Amino acid sequence: MTDLATVTQSYFQPHITGMAIPSRRPRRDGALDLSRNEMIHPALDPLVKAVLAELAPATVVEYPIYPELIGELADVVGCRPAELEIFPGSDDAIGVIVDAFATRTGSMVLQDPTYPTYRYHAQLRDIEVLSWLPRPGTLLFAAEDARWAMKRTPSTVVVVTDPHGMLGSVLDEEATQELAATAHRYGHLLVVDQCYEAFRGNAGAWRGWDNVLRIGSFSKGAGLAGMRLGYVTGAPPLVDYLRRWRRAAAVSGVTLAVALALCRDHRGELDAIRDDIIDGREWLAGQVVDLEKRLAPLPSNTNFLTVDAGGAEDARRLKEHLAASGVLVQSHAGFASLLRFTAAPISLLHRVVASLRDAPA
């Protein structure tokens, strides 16, 4: 009989056993948690309860028929069914894209920093990561830097987060077209993470290219983080190939029914919630400036506001002060001076401003 030590030596990869397992922090009772980028709005709970009450029992007891549900969801997403594939969250979509495409190229080009799941899946599969860094002394990713790399790199997978999931910044129309055209010319697959597109309103910027895959999510813009529903859209040949890598029936029929009901039948209420969150984001940015504490809010096209505290130690102290007052925010591993605040309606953010006002200089 083979012992465990032999199995470990024969089958385990040392670089994988040393990796941290992805997990989420426990929640803190009573805190205003602005660290997770979930949808925060008092109208969301009753809306979700109403949607759940409308569900037919068949969505629970019957197997989901994916082609039919994808056809309905395509209308919500704004594409043809042949251009859409679904996954249990955008994290899973990222892993499947890495499996289907990056394992063939052996490399990926990533903005650095970016959403850590990309680097995790690349490391898991021993895929080389080429970093696309912001310009020195700035918080800006220049499209021309990525284009320069694409012209000198063999065919690979290039990932762009737009809006950026840490900074909230977006690429303008000219930059998106130049990136897509350069990737097409030099044989690269361009993966565009648009999980925050509901707060930008310009999802069409990346459409029309047969070498572009777009990742979307119902967590940020539809309040369904707990349901775990993500999707990928792109040219039918790319999506058709990607379907073969999808885990069988990984998305439940209940999840799809809730997403369809919420985004199709209650679209007006959901739009109003998003508008309130955008108003809260802009209000908070203005309040931060008015405090005159050398805090600099960054322009944002997402459901969060990133604030530059001036330095790494300043950010650490401010985060601790906010936590002591019951407000939780997210720090940035790649940009140590930055703190990220999930946006919410103005009525919930007065508590944040009060804590910022009381923060030591």
XYZ file of C-alpha atoms in Angstrom:
361
model
C 0.000 0.000 0.000
C 1.299 3.441 -0.916
C 1.730 5.675 2.127
C 0.713 9.321 2.306
C 4.293 10.580 2.135
C 4.809 8.784 -1.180
C 1.539 10.132 -2.569
C 2.490 13.637 -1.488
C 5.909 13.376 -3.087
C 4.560 11.844 -6.301
C 1.514 13.993 -6.951
C 1.661 17.213 -4.937
C 3.338 20.213 -6.536
C 5.428 22.072 -3.932
C 4.635 25.519 -5.321
C 0.906 24.789 -4.906
C 1.021 23.386 -1.377
C 2.745 26.601 -0.328
C 0.012 28.840 -1.758
C -2.545 30.483 0.511
C -6.101 29.193 0.032
C -8.426 32.025 -1.081
C -10.914 32.940 1.624
C -12.993 35.862 2.844
C -12.665 37.536 6.221
C -15.345 36.863 8.854
C -17.921 39.609 9.197
C -17.916 41.942 12.175
C -21.278 42.463 13.856
C -22.466 46.055 14.047
C -19.843 47.441 11.682
C -20.518 49.388 8.510
C -18.530 47.128 6.220
C -17.276 49.135 3.249
C -14.423 46.733 2.533
C -16.102 44.148 0.287
C -17.635 46.110 -2.620
C -21.002 44.445 -2.125
C -24.138 46.393 -3.014
C -25.202 48.367 0.064
C -28.664 49.949 0.082
C -31.645 49.765 2.482
C -34.046 49.087 -0.411
C -32.146 45.991 -1.520
C -33.317 43.634 1.250
C -37.072 44.085 0.635
C -36.500 43.892 -3.116
C -34.642 40.580 -2.841
C -37.290 39.226 -0.456
C -39.991 40.079 -2.987
C -38.073 38.335 -5.770
C -37.527 35.209 -3.672
C -41.226 35.107 -2.786
C -42.080 35.065 -6.491
C -39.928 32.012 -7.296
C -41.727 28.953 -8.621
C -40.976 25.654 -6.808
C -39.812 24.211 -10.132
C -36.681 26.367 -9.968
C -35.638 24.352 -6.909
C -36.761 20.813 -7.748
C -35.969 20.674 -11.481
C -32.621 20.651 -13.253
C -31.916 23.957 -15.013
C -32.030 23.896 -18.816
C -29.013 26.043 -19.582
C -29.665 26.867 -23.259
C -33.121 28.230 -22.404
C -31.913 30.231 -19.409
C -28.883 31.580 -21.266
C -31.255 32.721 -24.008
C -33.262 34.711 -21.456
C -30.186 36.050 -19.690
C -28.689 37.214 -22.989
C -31.520 39.752 -23.274
C -30.582 41.136 -19.855
C -26.864 41.265 -20.636
C -27.463 42.733 -24.097
C -25.978 40.108 -26.394
C -26.956 37.060 -28.434
C -27.183 33.660 -26.698
C -24.263 32.375 -28.773
C -22.139 35.176 -27.303
C -22.833 34.335 -23.639
C -21.591 31.742 -21.145
C -22.366 31.636 -17.416
C -20.310 30.721 -14.353
C -20.745 30.542 -10.559
C -19.195 33.969 -10.056
C -16.580 35.918 -11.965
C -13.811 34.212 -9.964
C -14.762 30.896 -11.533
C -14.965 32.508 -14.971
C -11.397 33.740 -14.516
C -10.188 30.249 -13.623
C -11.906 28.694 -16.645
C -10.475 31.321 -19.002
C -7.004 30.625 -17.629
C -7.546 26.885 -18.141
C -8.946 27.244 -21.645
C -6.551 29.814 -23.060
C -3.608 30.812 -20.847
C -2.431 27.234 -20.343
C -1.915 27.125 -24.117
C 0.083 30.337 -24.308
C 1.949 29.721 -21.049
C 1.818 33.394 -20.130
C -0.481 36.278 -19.234
C -0.105 40.052 -19.226
C -1.764 41.555 -16.138
C -2.151 45.052 -14.813
C -0.194 45.156 -11.568
C -1.852 45.498 -9.164
C -5.162 44.009 -10.230
C -7.769 41.623 -8.843
C -5.625 38.924 -7.126
C -7.655 35.987 -8.492
C -5.928 36.355 -11.866
C -2.471 35.930 -10.395
C -3.682 33.109 -8.137
C -4.997 31.038 -11.046
C -1.860 31.739 -13.067
C 0.346 30.623 -10.187
C -1.790 27.518 -9.648
C -1.091 26.460 -13.241
C 2.534 27.654 -13.288
C 1.800 30.303 -15.922
C 4.238 33.166 -16.359
C 2.804 36.585 -15.482
C 4.098 39.664 -17.284
C 3.274 42.802 -15.309
C 1.754 45.912 -16.849
C 2.707 48.567 -14.309
C 1.266 52.051 -13.832
C 3.419 54.941 -14.935
C 6.053 55.812 -12.280
C 4.794 58.375 -9.813
C 1.206 58.039 -11.044
C -1.809 55.805 -10.579
C -2.390 55.527 -14.326
C -2.072 52.500 -16.595
C -1.052 53.835 -20.001
C -2.544 51.873 -22.896
C 0.563 52.524 -24.970
C 2.647 50.524 -22.456
C 0.454 47.459 -23.000
C 0.553 47.986 -26.753
C 4.357 48.151 -26.624
C 4.425 44.817 -24.750
C 1.970 43.164 -27.157
C 4.126 44.086 -30.143
C 7.110 42.306 -28.574
C 5.453 39.315 -26.896
C 4.381 36.017 -28.513
C 0.640 35.342 -28.537
C -0.660 35.520 -24.990
C -3.668 36.444 -22.849
C -3.811 40.144 -21.979
C -6.115 41.124 -19.104
C -7.539 44.622 -18.667
C -9.850 45.604 -15.808
C -12.071 48.431 -17.007
C -13.134 50.048 -14.740
C -10.126 49.120 -12.641
C -11.148 47.100 -9.591
C -8.824 48.905 -7.193
C -8.536 52.417 -8.569
C -11.950 52.887 -10.187
C -10.367 54.434 -13.286
C -11.431 53.741 -16.877
C -9.757 53.762 -20.260
C -11.134 56.206 -22.795
C -12.714 55.117 -26.080
C -9.551 55.723 -28.096
C -7.430 53.629 -25.718
C -9.861 50.693 -25.775
C -9.934 50.613 -29.558
C -6.149 50.853 -29.814
C -5.654 48.011 -27.328
C -8.169 45.759 -29.085
C -6.690 46.532 -32.503
C -3.117 45.883 -31.347
C -4.119 42.605 -29.691
C -5.899 41.553 -32.888
C -2.957 42.463 -35.106
C -0.376 40.577 -33.021
C -2.474 37.504 -32.213
C -3.355 38.118 -28.561
C -6.561 37.288 -26.694
C -7.795 40.348 -24.819
C -9.791 39.638 -21.646
C -11.652 42.677 -20.317
C -12.938 42.498 -16.748
C -16.071 44.681 -16.663
C -17.510 43.619 -13.321
C -18.160 47.276 -12.439
C -19.666 48.255 -15.784
C -23.114 48.924 -14.255
C -21.641 52.025 -12.618
C -19.909 53.218 -15.760
C -22.559 52.829 -18.436
C -20.234 52.251 -21.387
C -20.069 48.479 -21.768
C -20.144 48.743 -25.546
C -16.641 50.189 -25.707
C -15.100 46.732 -26.130
C -17.684 45.194 -28.449
C -17.141 44.297 -32.081
C -13.804 42.491 -31.757
C -13.516 38.741 -32.329
C -10.413 38.483 -30.107
C -12.011 40.023 -26.990
C -13.714 38.251 -24.082
C -15.598 40.351 -21.523
C -16.174 39.202 -17.937
C -19.256 40.454 -16.101
C -20.807 39.933 -12.684
C -24.165 40.243 -10.947
C -22.496 40.811 -7.568
C -21.609 44.496 -7.765
C -24.349 45.961 -9.947
C -27.270 43.688 -9.044
C -26.674 42.865 -5.376
C -26.367 39.109 -5.917
C -22.941 38.449 -4.381
C -24.331 35.529 -2.379
C -25.900 33.872 -5.433
C -22.554 33.635 -7.261
C -23.327 34.439 -10.882
C -20.793 35.668 -13.394
C -20.687 35.552 -17.151
C -18.440 35.901 -20.172
C -19.420 37.424 -23.501
C -17.523 37.418 -26.760
C -17.480 36.241 -30.351
C -19.410 32.957 -30.799
C -16.312 30.864 -31.692
C -14.557 31.944 -28.480
C -17.631 31.367 -26.323
C -18.364 28.026 -27.989
C -14.847 26.836 -27.158
C -15.096 28.178 -23.606
C -18.334 26.241 -22.954
C -16.395 22.984 -23.098
C -14.358 24.033 -20.081
C -17.287 25.097 -17.926
C -18.021 22.920 -14.903
C -21.221 20.978 -15.594
C -24.360 22.667 -14.180
C -22.277 24.789 -11.815
C -24.863 27.597 -11.752
C -28.134 26.688 -10.038
C -31.557 27.245 -11.537
C -32.485 29.304 -8.479
C -29.564 31.649 -9.086
C -30.544 32.189 -12.707
C -34.217 32.676 -11.848
C -33.381 35.308 -9.221
C -31.038 37.155 -11.586
C -33.636 37.176 -14.358
C -36.434 38.333 -12.065
C -34.364 41.058 -10.444
C -32.713 42.469 -13.561
C -35.646 42.074 -15.943
C -38.821 42.403 -13.879
C -37.494 44.876 -11.281
C -35.106 46.812 -13.450
C -36.477 50.207 -12.455
C -35.945 49.578 -8.743
C -32.437 48.269 -9.376
C -31.552 51.283 -11.522
C -32.754 53.594 -8.744
C -30.578 51.768 -6.203
C -27.519 52.117 -8.419
C -28.235 55.816 -8.939
C -28.368 56.312 -5.160
C -25.031 54.536 -4.773
C -23.428 56.701 -7.464
C -24.803 59.818 -5.746
C -23.353 58.569 -2.460
C -19.966 57.962 -4.049
C -19.794 61.481 -5.455
C -21.079 63.019 -2.216
C -18.439 61.172 -0.203
C -15.717 62.344 -2.588
C -16.815 65.941 -2.070
C -16.931 65.534 1.697
C -13.413 64.080 1.743
C -12.111 67.126 -0.112
C -13.970 69.522 2.198
C -12.366 67.962 5.279
C -9.030 69.517 4.238
C -7.070 66.647 5.767
C -4.774 66.045 2.799
C -6.962 63.142 1.703
C -7.347 62.895 -2.067
C -10.296 60.980 -3.594
C -9.598 59.410 -6.975
C -12.085 59.692 -9.865
C -14.276 56.576 -9.828
C -16.616 54.832 -12.263
C -17.457 51.982 -9.883
C -19.398 51.277 -6.688
C -16.465 52.388 -4.550
C -14.311 55.419 -3.851
C -10.553 55.115 -3.480
C -8.862 57.702 -1.277
C -5.155 58.518 -1.204
C -4.142 59.072 2.420
C -0.744 60.484 1.461
C 1.529 57.668 2.602
C 1.530 54.035 3.676
C 1.689 54.838 7.389
C -1.048 57.470 7.030
C -3.304 54.893 5.360
C -2.607 52.298 8.041
C -3.438 54.702 10.877
C -6.582 55.964 9.160
C -7.817 52.425 8.499
C -7.306 51.542 12.170
C -9.112 54.707 13.287
C -12.076 53.957 11.027
C -12.239 50.354 12.249
C -12.258 51.531 15.868
C -15.314 53.656 15.053
C -17.057 50.729 13.346
C -16.271 51.535 9.706
C -14.338 48.903 7.755
C -12.473 49.803 4.558
C -10.080 47.964 2.257
C -6.374 48.692 1.955
C -4.392 48.212 -1.255
C -1.492 45.782 -1.315
C -0.170 47.341 -4.510
C -0.715 50.968 -3.498
C 0.017 51.236 0.206
C -1.218 54.820 0.544
C -4.709 54.032 -0.776
C -7.916 53.022 0.998
C -11.052 51.822 -0.789
C -14.539 52.705 0.485
C -17.549 50.831 -0.906
C -20.144 53.413 -1.905
C -23.597 53.531 -0.343
C -26.538 55.949 -0.144
C -25.700 59.298 1.434
C -27.805 58.490 4.503
C -25.382 55.692 5.438
C -22.210 57.664 4.771
C -22.601 60.432 7.372
C -21.101 57.975 9.856
C -18.038 57.628 7.631
C -17.540 61.369 7.283
C -17.867 61.845 11.043
C -15.146 59.265 11.639
C -12.893 60.850 9.011
C -13.418 64.257 10.594
C -12.333 62.913 13.993
C -9.256 61.158 12.614
C -5.960 62.452 13.996
C -3.932 64.556 11.587
